[in-house]
Coordinates of C-alpha atoms and ligand atoms in Angstrom, one line a residue:
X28 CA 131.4 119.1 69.2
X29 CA 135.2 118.2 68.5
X30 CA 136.8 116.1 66.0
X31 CA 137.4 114.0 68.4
X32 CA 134.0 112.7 68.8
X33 CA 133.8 111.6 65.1
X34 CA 135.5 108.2 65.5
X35 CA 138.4 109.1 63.2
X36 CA 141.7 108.0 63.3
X37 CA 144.7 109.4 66.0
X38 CA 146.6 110.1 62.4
X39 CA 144.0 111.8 61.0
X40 CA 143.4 114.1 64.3
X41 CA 146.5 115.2 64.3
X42 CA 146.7 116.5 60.8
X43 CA 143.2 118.0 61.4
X44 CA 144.4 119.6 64.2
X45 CA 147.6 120.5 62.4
X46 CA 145.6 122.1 59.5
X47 CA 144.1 124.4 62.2
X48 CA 140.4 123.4 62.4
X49 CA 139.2 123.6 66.3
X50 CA 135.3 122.1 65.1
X51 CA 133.5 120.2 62.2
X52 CA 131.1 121.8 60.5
X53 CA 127.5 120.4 60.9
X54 CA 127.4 118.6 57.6
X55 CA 131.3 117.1 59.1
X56 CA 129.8 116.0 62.4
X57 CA 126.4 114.9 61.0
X58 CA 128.3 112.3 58.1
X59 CA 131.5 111.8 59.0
X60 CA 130.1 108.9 61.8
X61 CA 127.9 107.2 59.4
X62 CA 130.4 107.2 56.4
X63 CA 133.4 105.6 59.1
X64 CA 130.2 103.0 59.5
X65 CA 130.0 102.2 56.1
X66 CA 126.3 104.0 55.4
X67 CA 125.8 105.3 52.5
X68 CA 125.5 109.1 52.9
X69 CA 123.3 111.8 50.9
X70 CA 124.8 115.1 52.2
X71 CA 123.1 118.0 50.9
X72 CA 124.3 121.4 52.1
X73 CA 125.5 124.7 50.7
X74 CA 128.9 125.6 48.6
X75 CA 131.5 126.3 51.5
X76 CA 129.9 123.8 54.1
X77 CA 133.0 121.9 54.3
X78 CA 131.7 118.5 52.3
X79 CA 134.8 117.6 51.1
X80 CA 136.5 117.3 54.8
X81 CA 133.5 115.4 55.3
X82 CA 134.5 112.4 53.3
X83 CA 138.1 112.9 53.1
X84 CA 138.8 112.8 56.4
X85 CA 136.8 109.5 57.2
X86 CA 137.9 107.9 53.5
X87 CA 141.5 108.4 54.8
X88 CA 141.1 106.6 58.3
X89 CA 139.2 103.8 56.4
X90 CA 142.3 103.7 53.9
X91 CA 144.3 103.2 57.3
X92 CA 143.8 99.5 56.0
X93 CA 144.3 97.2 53.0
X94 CA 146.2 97.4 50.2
X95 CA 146.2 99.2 46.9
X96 CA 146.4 96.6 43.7
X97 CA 147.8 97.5 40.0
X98 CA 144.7 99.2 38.1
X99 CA 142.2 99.0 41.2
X100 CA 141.6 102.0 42.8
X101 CA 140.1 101.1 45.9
X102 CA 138.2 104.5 46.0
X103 CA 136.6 106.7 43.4
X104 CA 135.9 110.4 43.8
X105 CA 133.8 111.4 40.9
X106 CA 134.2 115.7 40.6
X107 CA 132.7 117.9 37.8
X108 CA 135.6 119.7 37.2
X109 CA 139.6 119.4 37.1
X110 CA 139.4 122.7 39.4
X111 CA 137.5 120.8 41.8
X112 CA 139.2 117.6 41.3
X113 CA 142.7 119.4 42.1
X114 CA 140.9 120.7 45.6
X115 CA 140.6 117.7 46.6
X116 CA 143.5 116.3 45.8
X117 CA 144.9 118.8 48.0
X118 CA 142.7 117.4 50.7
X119 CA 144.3 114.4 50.2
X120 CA 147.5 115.7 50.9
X121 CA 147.2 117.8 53.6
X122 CA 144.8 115.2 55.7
X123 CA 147.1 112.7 54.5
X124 CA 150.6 113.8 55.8
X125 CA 150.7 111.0 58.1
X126 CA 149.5 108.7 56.0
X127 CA 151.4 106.8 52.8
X128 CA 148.4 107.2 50.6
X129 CA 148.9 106.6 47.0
X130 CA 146.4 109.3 45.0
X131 CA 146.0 110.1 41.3
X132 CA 144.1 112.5 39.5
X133 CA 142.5 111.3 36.2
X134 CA 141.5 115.4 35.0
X135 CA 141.8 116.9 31.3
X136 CA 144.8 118.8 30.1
X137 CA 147.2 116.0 31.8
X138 CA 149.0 113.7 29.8
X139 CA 147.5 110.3 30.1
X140 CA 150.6 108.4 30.1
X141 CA 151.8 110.2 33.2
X142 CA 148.5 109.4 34.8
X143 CA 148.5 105.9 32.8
X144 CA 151.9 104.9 35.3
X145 CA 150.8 106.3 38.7
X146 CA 147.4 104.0 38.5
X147 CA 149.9 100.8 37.5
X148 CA 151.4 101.1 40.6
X149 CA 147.9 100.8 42.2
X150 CA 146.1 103.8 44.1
X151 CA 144.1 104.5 47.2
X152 CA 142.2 107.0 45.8
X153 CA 141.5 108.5 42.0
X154 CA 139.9 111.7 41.5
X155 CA 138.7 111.7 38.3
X156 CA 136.3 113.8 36.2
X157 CA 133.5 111.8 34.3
X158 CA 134.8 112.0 31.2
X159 CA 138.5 111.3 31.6
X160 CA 137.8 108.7 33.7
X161 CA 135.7 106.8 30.9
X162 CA 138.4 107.8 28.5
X163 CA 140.6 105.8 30.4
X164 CA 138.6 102.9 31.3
X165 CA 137.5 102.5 27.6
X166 CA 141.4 102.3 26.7
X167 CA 141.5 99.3 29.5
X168 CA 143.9 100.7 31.3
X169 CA 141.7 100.8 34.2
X170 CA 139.5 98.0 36.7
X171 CA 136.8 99.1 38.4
X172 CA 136.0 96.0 40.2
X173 CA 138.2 96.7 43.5
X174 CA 136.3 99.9 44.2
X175 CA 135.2 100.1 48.0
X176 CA 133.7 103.5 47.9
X177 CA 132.8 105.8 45.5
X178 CA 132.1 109.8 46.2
X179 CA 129.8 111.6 44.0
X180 CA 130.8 115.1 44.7
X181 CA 128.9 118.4 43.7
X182 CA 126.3 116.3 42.0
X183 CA 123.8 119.4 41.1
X184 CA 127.4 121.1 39.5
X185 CA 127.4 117.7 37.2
X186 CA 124.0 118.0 36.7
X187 CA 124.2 121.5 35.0
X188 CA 127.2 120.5 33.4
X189 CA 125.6 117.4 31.4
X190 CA 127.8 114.6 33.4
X191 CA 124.8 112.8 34.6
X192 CA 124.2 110.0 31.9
X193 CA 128.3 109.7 32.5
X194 CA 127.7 109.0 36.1
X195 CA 124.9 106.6 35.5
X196 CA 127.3 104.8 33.9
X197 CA 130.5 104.7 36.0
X198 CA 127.9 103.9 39.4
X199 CA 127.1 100.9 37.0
X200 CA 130.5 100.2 36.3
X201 CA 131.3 99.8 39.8
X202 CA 130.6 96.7 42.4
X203 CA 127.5 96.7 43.3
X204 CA 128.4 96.5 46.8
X205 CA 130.1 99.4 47.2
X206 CA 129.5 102.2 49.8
X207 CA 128.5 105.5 48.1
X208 CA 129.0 109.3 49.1
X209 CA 127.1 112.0 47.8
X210 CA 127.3 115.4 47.9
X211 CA 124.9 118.1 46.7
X212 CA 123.7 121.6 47.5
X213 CA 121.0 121.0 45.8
X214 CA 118.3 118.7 45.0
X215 CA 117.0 119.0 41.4
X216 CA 114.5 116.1 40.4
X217 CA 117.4 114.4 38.5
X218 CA 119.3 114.0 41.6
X219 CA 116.6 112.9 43.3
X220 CA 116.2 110.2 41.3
X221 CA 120.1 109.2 40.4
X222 CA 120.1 108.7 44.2
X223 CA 117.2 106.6 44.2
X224 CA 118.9 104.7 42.0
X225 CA 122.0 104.5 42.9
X226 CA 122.0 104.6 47.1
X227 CA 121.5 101.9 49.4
X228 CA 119.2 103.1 52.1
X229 CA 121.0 106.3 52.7
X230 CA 121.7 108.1 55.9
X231 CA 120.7 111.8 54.8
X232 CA 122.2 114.8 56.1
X233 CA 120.9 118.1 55.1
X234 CA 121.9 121.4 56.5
X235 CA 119.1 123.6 56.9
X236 CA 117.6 124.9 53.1
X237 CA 117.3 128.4 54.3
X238 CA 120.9 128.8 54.5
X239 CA 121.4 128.6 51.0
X240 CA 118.6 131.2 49.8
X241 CA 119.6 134.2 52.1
X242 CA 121.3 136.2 49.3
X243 CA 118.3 136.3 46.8
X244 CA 115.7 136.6 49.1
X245 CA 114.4 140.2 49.8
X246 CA 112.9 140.4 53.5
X247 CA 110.9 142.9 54.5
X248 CA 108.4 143.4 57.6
X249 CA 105.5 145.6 57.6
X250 CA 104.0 146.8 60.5
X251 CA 100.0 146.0 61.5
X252 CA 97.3 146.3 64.3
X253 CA 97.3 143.3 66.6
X254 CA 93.5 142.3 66.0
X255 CA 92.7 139.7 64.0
X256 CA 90.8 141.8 61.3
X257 CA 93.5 144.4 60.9
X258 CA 96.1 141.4 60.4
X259 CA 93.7 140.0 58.2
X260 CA 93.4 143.7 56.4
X261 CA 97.1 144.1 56.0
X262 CA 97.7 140.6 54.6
X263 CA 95.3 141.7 51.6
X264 CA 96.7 144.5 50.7
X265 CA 100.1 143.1 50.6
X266 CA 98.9 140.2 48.1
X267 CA 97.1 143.0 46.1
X268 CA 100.1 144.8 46.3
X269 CA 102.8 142.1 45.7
X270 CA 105.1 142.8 42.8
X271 CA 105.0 139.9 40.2
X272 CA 103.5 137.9 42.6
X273 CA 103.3 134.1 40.8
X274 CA 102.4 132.3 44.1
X275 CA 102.3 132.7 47.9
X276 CA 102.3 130.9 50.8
X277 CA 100.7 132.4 53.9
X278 CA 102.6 131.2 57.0
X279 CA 100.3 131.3 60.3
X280 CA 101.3 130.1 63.7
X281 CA 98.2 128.5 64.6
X282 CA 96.1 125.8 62.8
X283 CA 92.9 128.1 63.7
X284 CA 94.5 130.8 62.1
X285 CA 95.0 128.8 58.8
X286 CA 91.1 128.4 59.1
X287 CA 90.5 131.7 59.5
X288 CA 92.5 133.7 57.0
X289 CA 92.1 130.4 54.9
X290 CA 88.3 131.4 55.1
X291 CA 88.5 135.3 54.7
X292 CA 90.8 135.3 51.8
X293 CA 88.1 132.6 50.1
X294 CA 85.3 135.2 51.0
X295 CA 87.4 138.1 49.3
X296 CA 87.3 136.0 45.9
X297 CA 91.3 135.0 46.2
X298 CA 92.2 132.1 44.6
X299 CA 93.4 129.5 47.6
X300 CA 93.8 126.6 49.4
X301 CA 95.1 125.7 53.4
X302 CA 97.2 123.1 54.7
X303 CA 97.3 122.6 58.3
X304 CA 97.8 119.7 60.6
X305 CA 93.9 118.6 61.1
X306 CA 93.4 117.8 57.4
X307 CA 93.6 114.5 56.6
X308 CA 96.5 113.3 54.0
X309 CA 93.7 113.1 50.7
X310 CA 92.8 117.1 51.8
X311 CA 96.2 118.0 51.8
X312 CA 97.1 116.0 48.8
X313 CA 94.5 117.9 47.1
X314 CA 95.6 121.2 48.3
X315 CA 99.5 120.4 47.6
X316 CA 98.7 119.6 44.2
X317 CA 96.1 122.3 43.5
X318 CA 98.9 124.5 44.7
X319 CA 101.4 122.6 42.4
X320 CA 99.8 123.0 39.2
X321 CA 99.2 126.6 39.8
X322 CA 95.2 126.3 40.0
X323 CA 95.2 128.3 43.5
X324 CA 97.7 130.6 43.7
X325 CA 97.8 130.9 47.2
X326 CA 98.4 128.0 50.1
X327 CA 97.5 129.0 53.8
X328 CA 100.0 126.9 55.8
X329 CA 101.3 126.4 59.7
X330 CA 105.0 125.5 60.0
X331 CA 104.2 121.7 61.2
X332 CA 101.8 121.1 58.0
X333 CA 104.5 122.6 55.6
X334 CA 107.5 121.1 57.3
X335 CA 109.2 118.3 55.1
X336 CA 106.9 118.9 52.4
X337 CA 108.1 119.1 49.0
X338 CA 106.3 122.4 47.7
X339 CA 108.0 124.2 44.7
X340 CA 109.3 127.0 44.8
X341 CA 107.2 130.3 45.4
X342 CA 107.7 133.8 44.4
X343 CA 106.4 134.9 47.6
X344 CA 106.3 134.1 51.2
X345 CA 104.0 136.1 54.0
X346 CA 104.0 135.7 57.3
X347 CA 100.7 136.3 58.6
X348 CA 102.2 135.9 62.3
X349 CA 105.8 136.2 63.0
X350 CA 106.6 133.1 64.0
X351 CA 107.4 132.1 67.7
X352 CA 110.2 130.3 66.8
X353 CA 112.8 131.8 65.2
X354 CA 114.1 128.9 63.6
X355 CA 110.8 128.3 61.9
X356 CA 111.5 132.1 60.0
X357 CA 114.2 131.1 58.2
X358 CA 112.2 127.5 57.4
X359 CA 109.5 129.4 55.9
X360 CA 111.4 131.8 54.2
X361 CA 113.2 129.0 52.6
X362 CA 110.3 128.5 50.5
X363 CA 111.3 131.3 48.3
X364 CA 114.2 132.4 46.4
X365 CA 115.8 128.8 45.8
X366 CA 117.8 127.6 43.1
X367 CA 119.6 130.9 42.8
X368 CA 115.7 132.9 41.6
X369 CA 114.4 135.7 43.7
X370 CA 112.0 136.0 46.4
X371 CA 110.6 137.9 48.8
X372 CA 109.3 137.4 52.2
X373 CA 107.2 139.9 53.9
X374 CA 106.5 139.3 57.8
X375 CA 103.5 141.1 59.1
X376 CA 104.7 142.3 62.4
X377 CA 102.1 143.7 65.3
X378 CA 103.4 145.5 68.6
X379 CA 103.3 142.9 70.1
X380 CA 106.2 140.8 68.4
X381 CA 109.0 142.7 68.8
X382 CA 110.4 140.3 71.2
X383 CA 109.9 137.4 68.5
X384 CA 111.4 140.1 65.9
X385 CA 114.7 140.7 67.6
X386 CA 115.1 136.7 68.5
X387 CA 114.9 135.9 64.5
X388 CA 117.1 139.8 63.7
X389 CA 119.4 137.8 66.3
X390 CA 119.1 134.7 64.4
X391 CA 119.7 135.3 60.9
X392 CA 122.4 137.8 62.4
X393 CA 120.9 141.1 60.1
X394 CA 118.2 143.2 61.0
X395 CA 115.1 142.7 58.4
X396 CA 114.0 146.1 56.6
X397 CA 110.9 148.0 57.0
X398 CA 108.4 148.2 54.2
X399 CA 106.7 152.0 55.5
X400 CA 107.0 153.2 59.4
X401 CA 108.7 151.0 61.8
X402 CA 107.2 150.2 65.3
X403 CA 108.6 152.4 67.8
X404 CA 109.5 151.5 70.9
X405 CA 107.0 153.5 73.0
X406 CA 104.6 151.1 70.8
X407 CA 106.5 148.0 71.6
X408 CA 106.8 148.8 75.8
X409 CA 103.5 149.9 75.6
X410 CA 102.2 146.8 74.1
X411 CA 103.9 145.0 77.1
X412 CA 102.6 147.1 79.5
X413 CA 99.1 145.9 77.9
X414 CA 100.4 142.9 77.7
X415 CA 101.2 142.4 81.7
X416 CA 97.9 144.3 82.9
X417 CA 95.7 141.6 80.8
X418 CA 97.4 138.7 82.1
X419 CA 96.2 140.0 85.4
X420 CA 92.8 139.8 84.4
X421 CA 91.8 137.1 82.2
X422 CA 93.9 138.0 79.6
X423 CA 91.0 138.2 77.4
X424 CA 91.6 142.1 76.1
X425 CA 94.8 141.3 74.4
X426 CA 94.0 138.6 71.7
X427 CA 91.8 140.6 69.6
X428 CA 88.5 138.7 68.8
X429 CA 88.6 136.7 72.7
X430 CA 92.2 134.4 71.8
X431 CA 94.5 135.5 74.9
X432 CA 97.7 135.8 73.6
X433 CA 98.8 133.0 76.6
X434 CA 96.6 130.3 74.7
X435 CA 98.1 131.0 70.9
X436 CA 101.2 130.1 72.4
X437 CA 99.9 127.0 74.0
X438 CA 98.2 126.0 70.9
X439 CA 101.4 126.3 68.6
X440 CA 102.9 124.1 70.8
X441 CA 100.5 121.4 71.0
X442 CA 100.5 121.4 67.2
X443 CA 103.6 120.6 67.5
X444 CA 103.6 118.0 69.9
X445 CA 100.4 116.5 67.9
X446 CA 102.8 116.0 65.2
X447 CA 106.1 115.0 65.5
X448 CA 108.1 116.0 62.4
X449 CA 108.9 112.3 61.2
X450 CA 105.6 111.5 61.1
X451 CA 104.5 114.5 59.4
X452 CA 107.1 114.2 56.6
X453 CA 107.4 110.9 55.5
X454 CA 103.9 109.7 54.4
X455 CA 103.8 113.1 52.5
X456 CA 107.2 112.9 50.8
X457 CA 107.1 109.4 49.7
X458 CA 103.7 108.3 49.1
X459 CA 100.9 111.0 48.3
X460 CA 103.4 113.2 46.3
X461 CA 105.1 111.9 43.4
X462 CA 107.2 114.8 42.2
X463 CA 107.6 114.1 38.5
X464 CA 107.8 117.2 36.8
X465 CA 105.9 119.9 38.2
X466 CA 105.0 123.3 36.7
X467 CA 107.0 125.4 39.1
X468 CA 109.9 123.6 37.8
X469 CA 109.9 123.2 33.9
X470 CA 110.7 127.1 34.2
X471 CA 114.2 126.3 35.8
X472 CA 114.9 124.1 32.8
X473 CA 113.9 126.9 30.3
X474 CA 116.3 129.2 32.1
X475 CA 119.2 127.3 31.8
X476 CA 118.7 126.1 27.5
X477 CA 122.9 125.6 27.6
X478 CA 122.9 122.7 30.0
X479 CA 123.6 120.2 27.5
X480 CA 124.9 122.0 24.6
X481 CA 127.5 122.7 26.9
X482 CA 128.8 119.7 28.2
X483 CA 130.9 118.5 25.6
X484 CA 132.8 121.4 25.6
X485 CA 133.0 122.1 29.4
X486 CA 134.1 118.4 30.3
X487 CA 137.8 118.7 31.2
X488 CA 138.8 121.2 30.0
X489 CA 138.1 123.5 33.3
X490 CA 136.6 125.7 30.7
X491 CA 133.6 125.7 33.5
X492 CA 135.4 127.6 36.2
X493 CA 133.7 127.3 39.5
X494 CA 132.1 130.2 40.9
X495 CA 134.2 132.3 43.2
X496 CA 132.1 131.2 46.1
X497 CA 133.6 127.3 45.9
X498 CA 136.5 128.9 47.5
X499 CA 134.2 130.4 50.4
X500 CA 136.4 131.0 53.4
X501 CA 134.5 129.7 56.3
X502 CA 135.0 132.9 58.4
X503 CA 132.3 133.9 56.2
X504 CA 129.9 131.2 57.0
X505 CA 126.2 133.1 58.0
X506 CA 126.1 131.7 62.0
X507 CA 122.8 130.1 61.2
X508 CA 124.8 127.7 59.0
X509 CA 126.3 126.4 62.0
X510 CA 123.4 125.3 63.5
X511 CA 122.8 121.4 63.8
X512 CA 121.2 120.1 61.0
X513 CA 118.6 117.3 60.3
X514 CA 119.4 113.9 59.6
X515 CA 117.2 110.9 59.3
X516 CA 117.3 107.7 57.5
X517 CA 115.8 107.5 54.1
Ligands
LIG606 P1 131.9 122.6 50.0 O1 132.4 121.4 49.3 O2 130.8 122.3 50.9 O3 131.5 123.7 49.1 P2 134.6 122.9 51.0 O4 134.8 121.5 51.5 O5 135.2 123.3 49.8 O6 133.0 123.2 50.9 O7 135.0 123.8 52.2 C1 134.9 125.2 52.2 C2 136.0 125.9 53.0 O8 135.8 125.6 54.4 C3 137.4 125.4 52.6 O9 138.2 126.6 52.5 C4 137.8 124.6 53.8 O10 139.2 124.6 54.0 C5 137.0 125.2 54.9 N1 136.7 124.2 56.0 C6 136.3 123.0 55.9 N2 136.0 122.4 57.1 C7 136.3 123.3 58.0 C8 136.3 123.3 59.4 N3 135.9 122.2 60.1 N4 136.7 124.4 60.1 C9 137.1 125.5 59.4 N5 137.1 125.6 58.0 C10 136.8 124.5 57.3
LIG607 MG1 132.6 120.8 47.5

């Protein structure tokens, strides 16, 4: 993928090209498209994705033409702090250098008269924080009413940060017509519903959620028998044995599987429920939401039934198989260690799935720790060995209780093929789940008790420095982040 392909301007190209990017980043090549269509965009990707390329450069080729007016910014960029604000101004700027774009900052700590003249001459673009900017408009000094777009940048930053009545108010402020941007890394359930609210049927772009929970999640893989009871031994002892274990989900990679350890773990007087793709929506419902309000505390679950679903966060994550797709590792593991909390994720790894080891080790670009002995690799080539002599039989000897390994694999994949991701996420997200507030998140909110206290201070003032992270230099991007991402229409 080149910049090239995005649809932007020759102008803009060049000073891309000028600023020494070869490639967009995903959540770049994913939006930029739809924002030059004039969607609106909900981008939600990690700090150091490279979001704010991702409407600046399109925002500039749109700006290609028309003409500012006295007091009417055409475009609005709404930022949660003058740190941020001043980042993208220098976007502006050196995106812009072929361009005669007319842009003004509207931050604390600059005098408002100075700021007061640049926006009588008329601008392209304001940057503005949420409280300066109302400052200003309740001095009428400034008209909403010519705004084409309007960016909501680092929404979940203006979340903590107390901005969001603020925003509700400026969106309303705005023509209603407008196109809208926004950005988030996250997706709290406030956000969720500001862009309910304030989105026209949104294209949304999301870079994959695993990539933001690497750092807090501790992985670990402990080794097991192949058979079906010795998995099923291990995966006890390592929920007995959990440290502050709150609640699990138990990742298998076949829907009989879910059934089976669903089953065992019921038999062994654990408290739990299964999800997997032959339930129908009012069992899974019920499981989701037994799950939810902690009355099981663990949920059996195959990647397809789990996929897209909106299931809080959990303190632990166990593979019961190491999955056959690597991607699907770091999807699962995703399910833990979000918003910044720890997790763990324990993979339960046989002889037999060394191969599938190193393709995720390869993956997520680190090896994965050993909880206790490693698996040799006598035991890994002798596994294979096993592995080849059985398939020239009837392959019967190496699944454990009569399940040739050949048939798991065909199973996984007509799961998959069964159900297509689309149709497996949407009736689940929108319908038979309303999020309100659930238990697993009225603990965030306790661990953050300054949220609003702080705003008042914090607006403006940059007192709320960003974290040294906002300045991530892209060499330091994990690979999987540059993997394509997901996008689908809301
Ligand atoms: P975010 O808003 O997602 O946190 P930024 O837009 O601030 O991320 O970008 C993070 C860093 O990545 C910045 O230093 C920026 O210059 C750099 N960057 C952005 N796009 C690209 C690209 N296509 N190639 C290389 N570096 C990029
Ligand atoms: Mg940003």
């Amino acid at each position: 993928m080149s910049f090239s392909e995005l649809g932007l301007s020759a102008k803009v190209q060049a000073a891309v090209a000028a600023a020494g990017y070869t490639e967009p980043t995903p959540i770049q090549a994913q939006a930029i498209p739809h924002v030059l269509a004039r969607r609106d965009v909900l981008g939600i990707a990690q700090t150091g994705t490279g979001k704010t390329a991702a409407f600046t450069l399109p925002m500039i080729t749109m700006l290609e033409e028309g003409r500012a007016r006295a007091r009417m910014p055409r475009t609005l960029i709404l930022e949660p702090t003058r740190e941020l604000a001043a980042q993208v101004e220098d976007n502006f700027v050196k995106y812009g250098v072929n361009h005669k774009l007319s842009v003004a900052l509207l931050i604390g700590g600059v005098s408002f008269g100075d700021q007061d003249a640049k926006l009588t001459r008329g601008v392209d673009v304001l940057i503005a924080t949420p409280g300066r900017l109302l400052d200003h408009f309740e001095r009428g000094r400034l008209l909403l009413t010519g705004v084409e777009l309007l960016v909501i940048d680092e929404a979940d930053r203006m979340l903590d940060m107390g901005f969001i009545p603020d925003i509700e108010r400026i969106c309303k402020m705005v023509p209603f017509t407008r196109q809208t941007l926004f950005f988030t890394a996250t997706m709290p359930p406030e956000i969720q519903r500001i862009t309910e609210q304030f989105l026209h049927n949104p294209i949304k772009v999301e870079v994959s959620r695993a990539a933001s929970t690497a750092t807090t999640i501790t992985q670990r893989l402990v080794r097991s028998g192949k058979k079906d009871f010795e998995k099923r031994d291990t995966l006890r002892a390592l929920v007995r044995g959990a440290d502050s274990l709150k609640n699990a989900i138990i990742f298998c990679n076949r829907k009989s599987e879910v059934a089976t350890v669903y089953k065992s773990l019921q038999k062994h007087e654990f408290s739990v429920a299964a999800l997997h793709g032959d339930m129908d929506q009012s069992a899974r419902t019920a499981a989701l939401t037994a799950f939810r309000d902690g009355k099981t505390q663990l949920l059996v679950a195959s990647d397809v039934a789990a996929r897209g679903l909106d299931i809080p966060d959990v303190s632990h994550v166990f593979n019961y198989d190491t999955p056959h797709h690597a991607e699907d590792y770091v999807h699962r593991i995703g399910r833990t260690g979000r918003a910044g909390r720890l997790g763990t994720a324990i993979t339960i790894v046989t002889p037999e799935d060394t191969k599938l080891l190193s393709a995720i080790e390869k993956l997520i670009g680190q090896p994965i720790e050993w909880a206790g002995d490693a698996i040799s690799d006598e035991e890994a080539s002798e596994a294979k060995r096993e592995r080849r002599g059985a398939g020239g039989r009837s392959g019967r000897s190496s699944g454990g209780r009569g399940e040739p390994r050949g048939e798991s694999r065909g199973e996984a994949r007509s799961e998959t093929r069964a159900e297509p991701r689309a149709a497996e996420e949407r009736p689940a997200r929108r319908s038979a789940e309303p999020r309100a507030t659930t238990r697993a998140e009225r603990p965030e909110r306790a661990e953050r008790p300054a949220r609003q206290p702080e705003a008042p201070v914090s607006r403006d003032r940059g007192s709320a420095r960003p974290p040294a992270s906002e300045e991530a230099d892209m060499s330091h991007m994990p690979q999987f982040l540059l993997r394509p991402v997901t996008y689908r229409g809301k």
